[in-house]
mmCIF file of C-alpha atoms in Angstrom:
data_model
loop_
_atom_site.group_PDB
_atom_site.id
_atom_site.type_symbol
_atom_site.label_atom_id
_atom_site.label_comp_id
_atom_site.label_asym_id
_atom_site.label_seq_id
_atom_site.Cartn_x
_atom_site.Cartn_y
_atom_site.Cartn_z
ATOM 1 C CA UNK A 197 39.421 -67.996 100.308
ATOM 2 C CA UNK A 198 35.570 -68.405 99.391
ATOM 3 C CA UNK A 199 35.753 -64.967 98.005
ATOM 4 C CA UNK A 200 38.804 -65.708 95.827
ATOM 5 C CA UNK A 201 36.726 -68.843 94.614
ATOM 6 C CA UNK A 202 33.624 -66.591 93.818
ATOM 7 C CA UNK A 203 35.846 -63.878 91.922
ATOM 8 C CA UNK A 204 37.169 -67.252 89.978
ATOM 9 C CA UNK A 205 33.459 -67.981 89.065
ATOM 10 C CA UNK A 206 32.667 -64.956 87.913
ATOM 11 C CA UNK A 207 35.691 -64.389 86.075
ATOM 12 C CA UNK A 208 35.089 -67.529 84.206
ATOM 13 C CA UNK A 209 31.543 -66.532 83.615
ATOM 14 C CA UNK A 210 32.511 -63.038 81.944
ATOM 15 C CA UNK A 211 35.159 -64.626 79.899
ATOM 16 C CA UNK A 212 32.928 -67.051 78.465
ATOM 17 C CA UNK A 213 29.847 -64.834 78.110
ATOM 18 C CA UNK A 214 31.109 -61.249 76.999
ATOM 19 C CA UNK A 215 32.337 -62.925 73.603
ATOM 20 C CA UNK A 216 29.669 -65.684 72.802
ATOM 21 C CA UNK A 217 26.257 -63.892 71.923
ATOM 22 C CA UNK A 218 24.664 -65.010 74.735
ATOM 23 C CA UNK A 219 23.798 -62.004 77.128
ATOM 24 C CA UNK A 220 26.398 -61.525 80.405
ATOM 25 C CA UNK A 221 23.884 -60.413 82.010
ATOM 26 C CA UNK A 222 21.868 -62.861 81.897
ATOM 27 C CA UNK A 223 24.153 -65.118 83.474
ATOM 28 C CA UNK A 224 25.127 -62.731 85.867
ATOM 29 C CA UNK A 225 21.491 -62.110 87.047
ATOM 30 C CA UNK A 226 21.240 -66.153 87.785
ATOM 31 C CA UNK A 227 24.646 -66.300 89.120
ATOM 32 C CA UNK A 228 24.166 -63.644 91.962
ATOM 33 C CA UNK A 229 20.693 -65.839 93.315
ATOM 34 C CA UNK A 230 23.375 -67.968 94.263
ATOM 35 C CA UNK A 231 26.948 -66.491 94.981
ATOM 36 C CA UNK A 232 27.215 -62.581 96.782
ATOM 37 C CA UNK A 233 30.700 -61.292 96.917
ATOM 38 C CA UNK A 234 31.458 -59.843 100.027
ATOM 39 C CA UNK A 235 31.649 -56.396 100.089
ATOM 40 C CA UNK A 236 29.806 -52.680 99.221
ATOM 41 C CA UNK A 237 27.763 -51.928 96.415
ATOM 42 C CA UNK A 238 30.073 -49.829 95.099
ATOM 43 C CA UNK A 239 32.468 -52.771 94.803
ATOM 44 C CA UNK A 240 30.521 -55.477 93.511
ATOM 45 C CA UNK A 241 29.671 -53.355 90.992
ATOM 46 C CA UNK A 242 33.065 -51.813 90.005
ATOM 47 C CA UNK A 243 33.959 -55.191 90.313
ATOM 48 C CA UNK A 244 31.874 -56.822 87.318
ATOM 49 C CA UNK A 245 32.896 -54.072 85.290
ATOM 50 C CA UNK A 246 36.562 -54.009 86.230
ATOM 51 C CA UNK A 247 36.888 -57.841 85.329
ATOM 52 C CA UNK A 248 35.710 -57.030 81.795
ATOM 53 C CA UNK A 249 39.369 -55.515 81.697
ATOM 54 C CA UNK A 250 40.678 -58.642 81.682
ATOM 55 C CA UNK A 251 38.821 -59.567 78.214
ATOM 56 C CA UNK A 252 39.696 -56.758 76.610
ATOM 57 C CA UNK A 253 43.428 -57.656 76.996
ATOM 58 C CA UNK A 254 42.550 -60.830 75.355
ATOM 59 C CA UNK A 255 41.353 -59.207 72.460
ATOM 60 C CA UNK A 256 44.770 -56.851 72.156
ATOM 61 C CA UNK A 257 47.502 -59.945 72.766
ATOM 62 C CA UNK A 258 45.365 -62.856 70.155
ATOM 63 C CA UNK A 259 44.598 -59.434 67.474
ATOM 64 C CA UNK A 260 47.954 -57.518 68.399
ATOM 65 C CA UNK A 261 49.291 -57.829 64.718
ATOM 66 C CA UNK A 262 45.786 -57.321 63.101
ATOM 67 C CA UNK A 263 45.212 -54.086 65.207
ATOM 68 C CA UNK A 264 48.804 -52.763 65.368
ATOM 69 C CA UNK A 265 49.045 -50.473 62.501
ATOM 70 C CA UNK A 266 53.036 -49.910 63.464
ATOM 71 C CA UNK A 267 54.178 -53.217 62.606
ATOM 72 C CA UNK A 268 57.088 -53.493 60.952
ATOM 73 C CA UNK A 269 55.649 -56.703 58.879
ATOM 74 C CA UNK A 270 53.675 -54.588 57.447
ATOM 75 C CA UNK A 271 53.682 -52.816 53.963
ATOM 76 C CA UNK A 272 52.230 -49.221 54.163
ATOM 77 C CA UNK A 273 49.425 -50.066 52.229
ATOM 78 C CA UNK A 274 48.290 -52.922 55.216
ATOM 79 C CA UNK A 275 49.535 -49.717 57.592
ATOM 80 C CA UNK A 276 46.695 -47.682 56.179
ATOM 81 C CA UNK A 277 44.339 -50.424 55.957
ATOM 82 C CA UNK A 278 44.565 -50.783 59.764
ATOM 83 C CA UNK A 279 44.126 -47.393 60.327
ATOM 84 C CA UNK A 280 41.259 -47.659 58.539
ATOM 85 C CA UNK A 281 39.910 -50.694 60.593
ATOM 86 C CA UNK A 282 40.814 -48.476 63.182
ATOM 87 C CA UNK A 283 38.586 -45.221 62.412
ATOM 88 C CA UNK A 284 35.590 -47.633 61.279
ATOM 89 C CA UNK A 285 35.645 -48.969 65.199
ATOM 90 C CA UNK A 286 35.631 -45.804 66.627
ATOM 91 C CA UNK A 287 33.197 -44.554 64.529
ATOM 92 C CA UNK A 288 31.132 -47.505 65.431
ATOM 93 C CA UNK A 289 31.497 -46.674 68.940
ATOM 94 C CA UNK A 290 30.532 -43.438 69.027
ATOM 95 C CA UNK A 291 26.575 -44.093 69.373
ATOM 96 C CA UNK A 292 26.876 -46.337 72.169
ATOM 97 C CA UNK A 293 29.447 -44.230 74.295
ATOM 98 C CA UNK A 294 27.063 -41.041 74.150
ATOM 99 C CA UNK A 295 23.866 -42.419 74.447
ATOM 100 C CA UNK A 296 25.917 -44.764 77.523
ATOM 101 C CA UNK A 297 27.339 -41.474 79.062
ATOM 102 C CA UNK A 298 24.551 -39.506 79.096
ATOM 103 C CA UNK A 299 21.308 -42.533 79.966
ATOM 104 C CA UNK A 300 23.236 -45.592 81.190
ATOM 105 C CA UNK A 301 21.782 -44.917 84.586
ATOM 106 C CA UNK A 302 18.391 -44.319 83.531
ATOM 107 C CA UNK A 303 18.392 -47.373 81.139
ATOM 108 C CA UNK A 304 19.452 -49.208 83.808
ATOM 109 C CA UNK A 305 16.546 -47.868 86.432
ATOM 110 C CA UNK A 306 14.105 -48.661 83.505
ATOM 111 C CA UNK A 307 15.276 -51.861 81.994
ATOM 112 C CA UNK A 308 17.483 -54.217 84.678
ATOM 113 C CA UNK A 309 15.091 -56.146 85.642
ATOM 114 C CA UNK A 310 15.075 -60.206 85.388
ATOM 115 C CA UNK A 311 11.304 -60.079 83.086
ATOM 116 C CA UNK A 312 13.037 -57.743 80.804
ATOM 117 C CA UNK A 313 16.558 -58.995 80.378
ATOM 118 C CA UNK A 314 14.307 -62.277 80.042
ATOM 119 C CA UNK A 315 12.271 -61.251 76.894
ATOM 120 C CA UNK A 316 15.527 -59.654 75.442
ATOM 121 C CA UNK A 317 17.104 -63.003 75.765
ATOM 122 C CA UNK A 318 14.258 -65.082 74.096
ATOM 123 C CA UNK A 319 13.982 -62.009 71.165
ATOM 124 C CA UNK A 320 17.384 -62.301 70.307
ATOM 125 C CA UNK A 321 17.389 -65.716 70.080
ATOM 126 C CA UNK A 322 14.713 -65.973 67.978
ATOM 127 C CA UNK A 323 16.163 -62.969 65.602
ATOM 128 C CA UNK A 324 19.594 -65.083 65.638
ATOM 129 C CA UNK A 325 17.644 -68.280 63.741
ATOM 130 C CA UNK A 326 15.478 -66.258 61.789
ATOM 131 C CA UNK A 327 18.953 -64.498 60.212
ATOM 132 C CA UNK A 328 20.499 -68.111 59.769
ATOM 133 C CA UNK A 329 17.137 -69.448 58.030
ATOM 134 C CA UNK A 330 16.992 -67.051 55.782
ATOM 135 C CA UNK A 331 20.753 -68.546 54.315
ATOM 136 C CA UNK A 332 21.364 -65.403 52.158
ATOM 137 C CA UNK A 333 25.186 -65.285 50.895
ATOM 138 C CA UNK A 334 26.898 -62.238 52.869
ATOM 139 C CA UNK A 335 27.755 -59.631 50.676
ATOM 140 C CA UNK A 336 31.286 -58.504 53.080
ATOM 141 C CA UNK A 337 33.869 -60.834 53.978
ATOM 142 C CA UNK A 338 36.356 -58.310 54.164
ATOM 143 C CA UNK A 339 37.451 -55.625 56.473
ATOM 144 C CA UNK A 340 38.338 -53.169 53.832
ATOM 145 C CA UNK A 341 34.470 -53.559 52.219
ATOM 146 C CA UNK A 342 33.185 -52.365 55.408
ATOM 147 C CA UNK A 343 32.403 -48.685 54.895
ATOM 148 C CA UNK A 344 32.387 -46.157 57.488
ATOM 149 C CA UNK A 345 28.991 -45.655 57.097
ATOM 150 C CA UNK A 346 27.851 -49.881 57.711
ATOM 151 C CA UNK A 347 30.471 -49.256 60.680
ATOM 152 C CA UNK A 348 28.865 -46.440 61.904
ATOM 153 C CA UNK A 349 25.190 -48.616 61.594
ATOM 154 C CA UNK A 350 26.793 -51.676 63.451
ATOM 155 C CA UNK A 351 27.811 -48.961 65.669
ATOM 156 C CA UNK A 352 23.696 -48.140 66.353
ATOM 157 C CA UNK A 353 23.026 -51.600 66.437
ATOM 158 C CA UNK A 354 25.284 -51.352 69.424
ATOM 159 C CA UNK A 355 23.325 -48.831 71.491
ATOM 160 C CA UNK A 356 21.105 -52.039 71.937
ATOM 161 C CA UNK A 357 23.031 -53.479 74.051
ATOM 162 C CA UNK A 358 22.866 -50.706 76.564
ATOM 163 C CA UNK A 359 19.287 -52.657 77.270
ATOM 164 C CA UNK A 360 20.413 -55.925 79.591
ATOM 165 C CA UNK A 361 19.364 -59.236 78.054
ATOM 166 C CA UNK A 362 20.622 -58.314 74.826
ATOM 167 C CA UNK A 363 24.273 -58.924 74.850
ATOM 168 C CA UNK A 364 26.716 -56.300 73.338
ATOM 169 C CA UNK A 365 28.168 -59.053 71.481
ATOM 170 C CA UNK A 366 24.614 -60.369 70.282
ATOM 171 C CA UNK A 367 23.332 -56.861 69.292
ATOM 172 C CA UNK A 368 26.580 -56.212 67.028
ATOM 173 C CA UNK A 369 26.773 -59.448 65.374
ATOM 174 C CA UNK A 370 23.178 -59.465 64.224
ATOM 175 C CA UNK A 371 23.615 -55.796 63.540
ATOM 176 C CA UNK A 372 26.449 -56.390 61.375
ATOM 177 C CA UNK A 373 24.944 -59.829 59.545
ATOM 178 C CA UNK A 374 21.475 -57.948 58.753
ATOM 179 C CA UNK A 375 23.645 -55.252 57.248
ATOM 180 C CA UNK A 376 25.389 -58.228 54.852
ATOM 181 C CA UNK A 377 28.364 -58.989 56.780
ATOM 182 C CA UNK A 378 29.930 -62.792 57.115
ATOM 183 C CA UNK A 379 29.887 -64.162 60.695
ATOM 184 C CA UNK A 380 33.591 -64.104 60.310
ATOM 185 C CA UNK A 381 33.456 -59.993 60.164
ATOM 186 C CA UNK A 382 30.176 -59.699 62.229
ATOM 187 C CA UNK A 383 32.635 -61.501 65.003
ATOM 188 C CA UNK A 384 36.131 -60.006 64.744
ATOM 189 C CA UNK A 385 34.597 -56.380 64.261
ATOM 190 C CA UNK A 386 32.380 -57.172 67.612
ATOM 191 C CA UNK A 387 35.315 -58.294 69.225
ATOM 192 C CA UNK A 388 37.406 -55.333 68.423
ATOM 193 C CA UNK A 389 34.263 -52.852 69.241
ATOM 194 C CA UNK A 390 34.377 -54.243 72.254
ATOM 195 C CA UNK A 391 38.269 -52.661 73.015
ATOM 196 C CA UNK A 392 37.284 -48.546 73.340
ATOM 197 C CA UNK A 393 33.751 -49.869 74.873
ATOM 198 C CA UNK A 394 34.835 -52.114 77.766
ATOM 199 C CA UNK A 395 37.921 -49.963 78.225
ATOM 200 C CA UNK A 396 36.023 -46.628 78.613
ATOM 201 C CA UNK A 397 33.717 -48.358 80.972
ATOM 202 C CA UNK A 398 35.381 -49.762 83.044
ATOM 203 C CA UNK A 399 37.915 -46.246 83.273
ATOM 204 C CA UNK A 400 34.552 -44.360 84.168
ATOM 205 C CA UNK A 401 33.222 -47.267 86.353
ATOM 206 C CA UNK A 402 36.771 -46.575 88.483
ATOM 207 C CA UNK A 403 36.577 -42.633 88.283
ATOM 208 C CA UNK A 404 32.981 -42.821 89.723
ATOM 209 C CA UNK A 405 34.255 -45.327 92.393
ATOM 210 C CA UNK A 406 37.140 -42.955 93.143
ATOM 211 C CA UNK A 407 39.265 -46.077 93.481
ATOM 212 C CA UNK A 408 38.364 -46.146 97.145
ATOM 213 C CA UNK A 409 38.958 -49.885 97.508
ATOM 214 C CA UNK A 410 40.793 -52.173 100.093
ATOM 215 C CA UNK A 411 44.246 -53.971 99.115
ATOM 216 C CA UNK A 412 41.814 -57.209 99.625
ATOM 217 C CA UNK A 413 39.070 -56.071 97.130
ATOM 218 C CA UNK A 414 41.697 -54.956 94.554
ATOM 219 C CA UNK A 415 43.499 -58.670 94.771
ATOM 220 C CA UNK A 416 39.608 -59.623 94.568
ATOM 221 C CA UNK A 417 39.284 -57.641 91.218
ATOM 222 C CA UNK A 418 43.085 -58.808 90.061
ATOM 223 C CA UNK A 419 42.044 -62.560 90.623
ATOM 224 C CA UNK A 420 38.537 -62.329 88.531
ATOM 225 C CA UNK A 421 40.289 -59.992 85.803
ATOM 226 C CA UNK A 422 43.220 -62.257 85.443
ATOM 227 C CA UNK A 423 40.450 -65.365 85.195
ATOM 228 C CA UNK A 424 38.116 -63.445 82.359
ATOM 229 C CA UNK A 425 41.639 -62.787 80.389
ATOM 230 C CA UNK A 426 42.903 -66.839 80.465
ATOM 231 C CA UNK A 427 39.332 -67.908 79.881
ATOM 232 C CA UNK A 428 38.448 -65.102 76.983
ATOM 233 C CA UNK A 429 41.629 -66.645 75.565
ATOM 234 C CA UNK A 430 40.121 -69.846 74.916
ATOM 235 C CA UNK A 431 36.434 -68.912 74.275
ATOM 236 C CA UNK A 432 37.531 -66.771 71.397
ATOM 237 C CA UNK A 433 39.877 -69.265 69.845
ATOM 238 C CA UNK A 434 36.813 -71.528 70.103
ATOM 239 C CA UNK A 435 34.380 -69.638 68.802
ATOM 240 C CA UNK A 436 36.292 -68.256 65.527
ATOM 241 C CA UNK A 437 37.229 -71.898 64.789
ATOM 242 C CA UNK A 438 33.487 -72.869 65.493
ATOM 243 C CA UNK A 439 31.687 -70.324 63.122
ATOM 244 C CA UNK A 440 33.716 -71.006 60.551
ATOM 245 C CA UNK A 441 32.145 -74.224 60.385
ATOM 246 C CA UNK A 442 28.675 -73.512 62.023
ATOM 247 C CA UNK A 443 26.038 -70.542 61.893
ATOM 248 C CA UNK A 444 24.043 -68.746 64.838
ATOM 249 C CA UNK A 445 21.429 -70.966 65.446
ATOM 250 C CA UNK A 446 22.747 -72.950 68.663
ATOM 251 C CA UNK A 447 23.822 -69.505 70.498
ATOM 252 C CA UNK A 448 19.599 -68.516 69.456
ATOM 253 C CA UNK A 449 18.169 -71.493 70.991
ATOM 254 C CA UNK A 450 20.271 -71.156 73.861
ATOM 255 C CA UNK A 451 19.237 -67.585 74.448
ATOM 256 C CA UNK A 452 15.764 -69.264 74.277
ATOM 257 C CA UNK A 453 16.131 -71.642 76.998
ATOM 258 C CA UNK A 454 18.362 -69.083 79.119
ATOM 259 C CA UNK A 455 15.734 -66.637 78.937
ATOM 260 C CA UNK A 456 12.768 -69.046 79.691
ATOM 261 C CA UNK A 457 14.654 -70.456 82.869
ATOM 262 C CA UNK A 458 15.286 -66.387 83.764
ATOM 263 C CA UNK A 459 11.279 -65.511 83.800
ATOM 264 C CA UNK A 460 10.381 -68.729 85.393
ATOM 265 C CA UNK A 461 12.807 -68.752 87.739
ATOM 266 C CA UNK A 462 11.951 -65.235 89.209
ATOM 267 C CA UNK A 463 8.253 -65.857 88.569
ATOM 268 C CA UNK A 464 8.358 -68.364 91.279
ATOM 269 C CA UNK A 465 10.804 -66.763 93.802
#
C-alpha cells in the first residue's frame, strides 16, 4: 500500500511539472531525499519515464480534434493545415531525438547532478522575466505562421532540455517566445512536442528494460501513469486559461526559489 501511495505522489508530481515550465527534475531530485520506491534501478527508472505516458495521453484526448487531421468536421483546407502542424512537430523533434539517442547517457553522467540542475533552474528563471520585461508584441499567434524553419529552431531550443534543471517544457517555450511566438503558441506547440518526445522515450526506456518487470511493479507503473494522466488533465486546462491572462514571470521566480532551496539543500546534506 505505501508503494501505491508513493507511485500516487509521483504521479501527481509529473503531471503537474512536465507541463508547467518548472523543471521535473527538479522536483524529482527533492522528492527522492524523501520517498524511494521499492524496487531495482532498472525500475525506478523505467518507472519515472513510463509515467510520463500517462501525460502524453492527456495531451492526445484535450487536443484530439486539433491534432486529428481525419476529422470529418473538418474542411480539407483545416485537413492540410493539420498536417502541416503535424510535419512542423516532427521536424521540431528531430534535434532532440538524435542528439537524445546518441548522448543521453553521457549528458546524463556529465550534467545530473543537484549543483547543476540547480543553476539551470535559477538561469531559466531569470531568462523567463527577462523575456516578459522586455513586453515586445509577439509577432505569431498562429499555427499556420509558424514556418518549418522557426519549428525546426524551437526544435534546437529543445535539445536544452536534454541538460536536467532546464525543463523540456521551459526550454521550448522560451525557445519559441525569443523566436516571436505568443505564449499561447509557445505553449500548445510545447505541449504537442512533447507527444513523439515522451512517447519515443519512454518506448526506448521499455526496450532497454526488456520489460522484465513483476505483475506488482507494472500495477506500480499503471497506478502513477493513470495519476500523471488525471492530474496533466487539470494542470493544462489551468495553465492555458492562466496565460491567457498572465505572462512567465511567476513560473521564473519560482524556478528561482526552487533552484536556491536545490543547492542549499544538498550543500548542507
Amino acid at each position: 500500500m505505501i508503494e501505491v501511495i508513493k507511485a500516487l505522489l509521483l504521479g501527481i508530481i509529473q503531471g503537474i511539472t512536465e507541463w508547467l515550465p518548472v523543471s521535473s527534475t527538479g522536483h524529482m531530485i527533492l522528492l527522492d531525499q524523501f520517498l524511494h520506491l521499492a524496487g531495482s534501478k532498472k525500475f525506478v527508472d523505467t518507472f519515472l519515464v513510463v509515467i510520463q505516458f500517462g501525460s502524453i495521453l492527456a495531451v492526445l484526448i484535450l487536443y484530439f480534434e486539433k491534432l486529428n487531421p481525419f476529422s470529418k468536421s473538418k474542411s480539407k483546407k483545416e485537413k492540410k493545415s493539420t498536417w502541416s502542424l503535424w510535419i512542423k512537430v516532427i521536424i521540431a523533434v528531430i534535434p532532440s531525438g538524435v542528439i537524445g539517442v546518441l548522448f543521453e547517457d553521457k549528458i546524463d553522467e556529465l550534467f545530473f547532478k543537484p549543483s547543476i540542475v540547480a543553476l539551470a533552474l535559477i538561469i531559466y528563471g531569470i531568462i523567463m522575466i527577462w523575456l516578459e520585461s522586455r513586453n515586445r508584441k509577439p509577432l505569431i499567434t498562429k499555427f499556420n505562421q509558424v514556418s518549418y524553419k522557426t519549428a525546426f529552431l524551437i526544435g534546437l531550443f529543445q535539445v536544452l532540455a536534454l541538460v536536467p534543471g532546464t525543463s523540456r517544457s521551459g526550454s521550448t517555450i522560451i525557445g519559441a517566445t525569443l523566436l516571436g511566438t505568443s505564449r499561447f503558441i509557445a505553449a500548445e506547440f510545447s505541449f504537442f512536442l512533447a507527444i513523439p518526445t515522451m512517447l519515443g522515450a519512454s518506448l526506448l526506456k521499455l526496450l532497454k528494460a526488456g520489460f522484465s518487470f513483476t505483475g506488482f511493479e507494472w500495477f506500480i507503473m499503471f497506478i502513477g501513469s493513470l495519476t500523471a494522466f488525471i492530474v496533466s488533465v487539470i494542470v493544462i486546462k489551468f495553465f492555458m486559461s492562466y496565460i491567457k491572462k498572465h505572462d512567465f514571470k511567476a513560473f521564473g521566480i519560482y524556478r528561482i526559489i526552487l533552484g536556491l532551496i536545490v543547492f542549499i539543500f544538498f550543500m548542507f546534506n
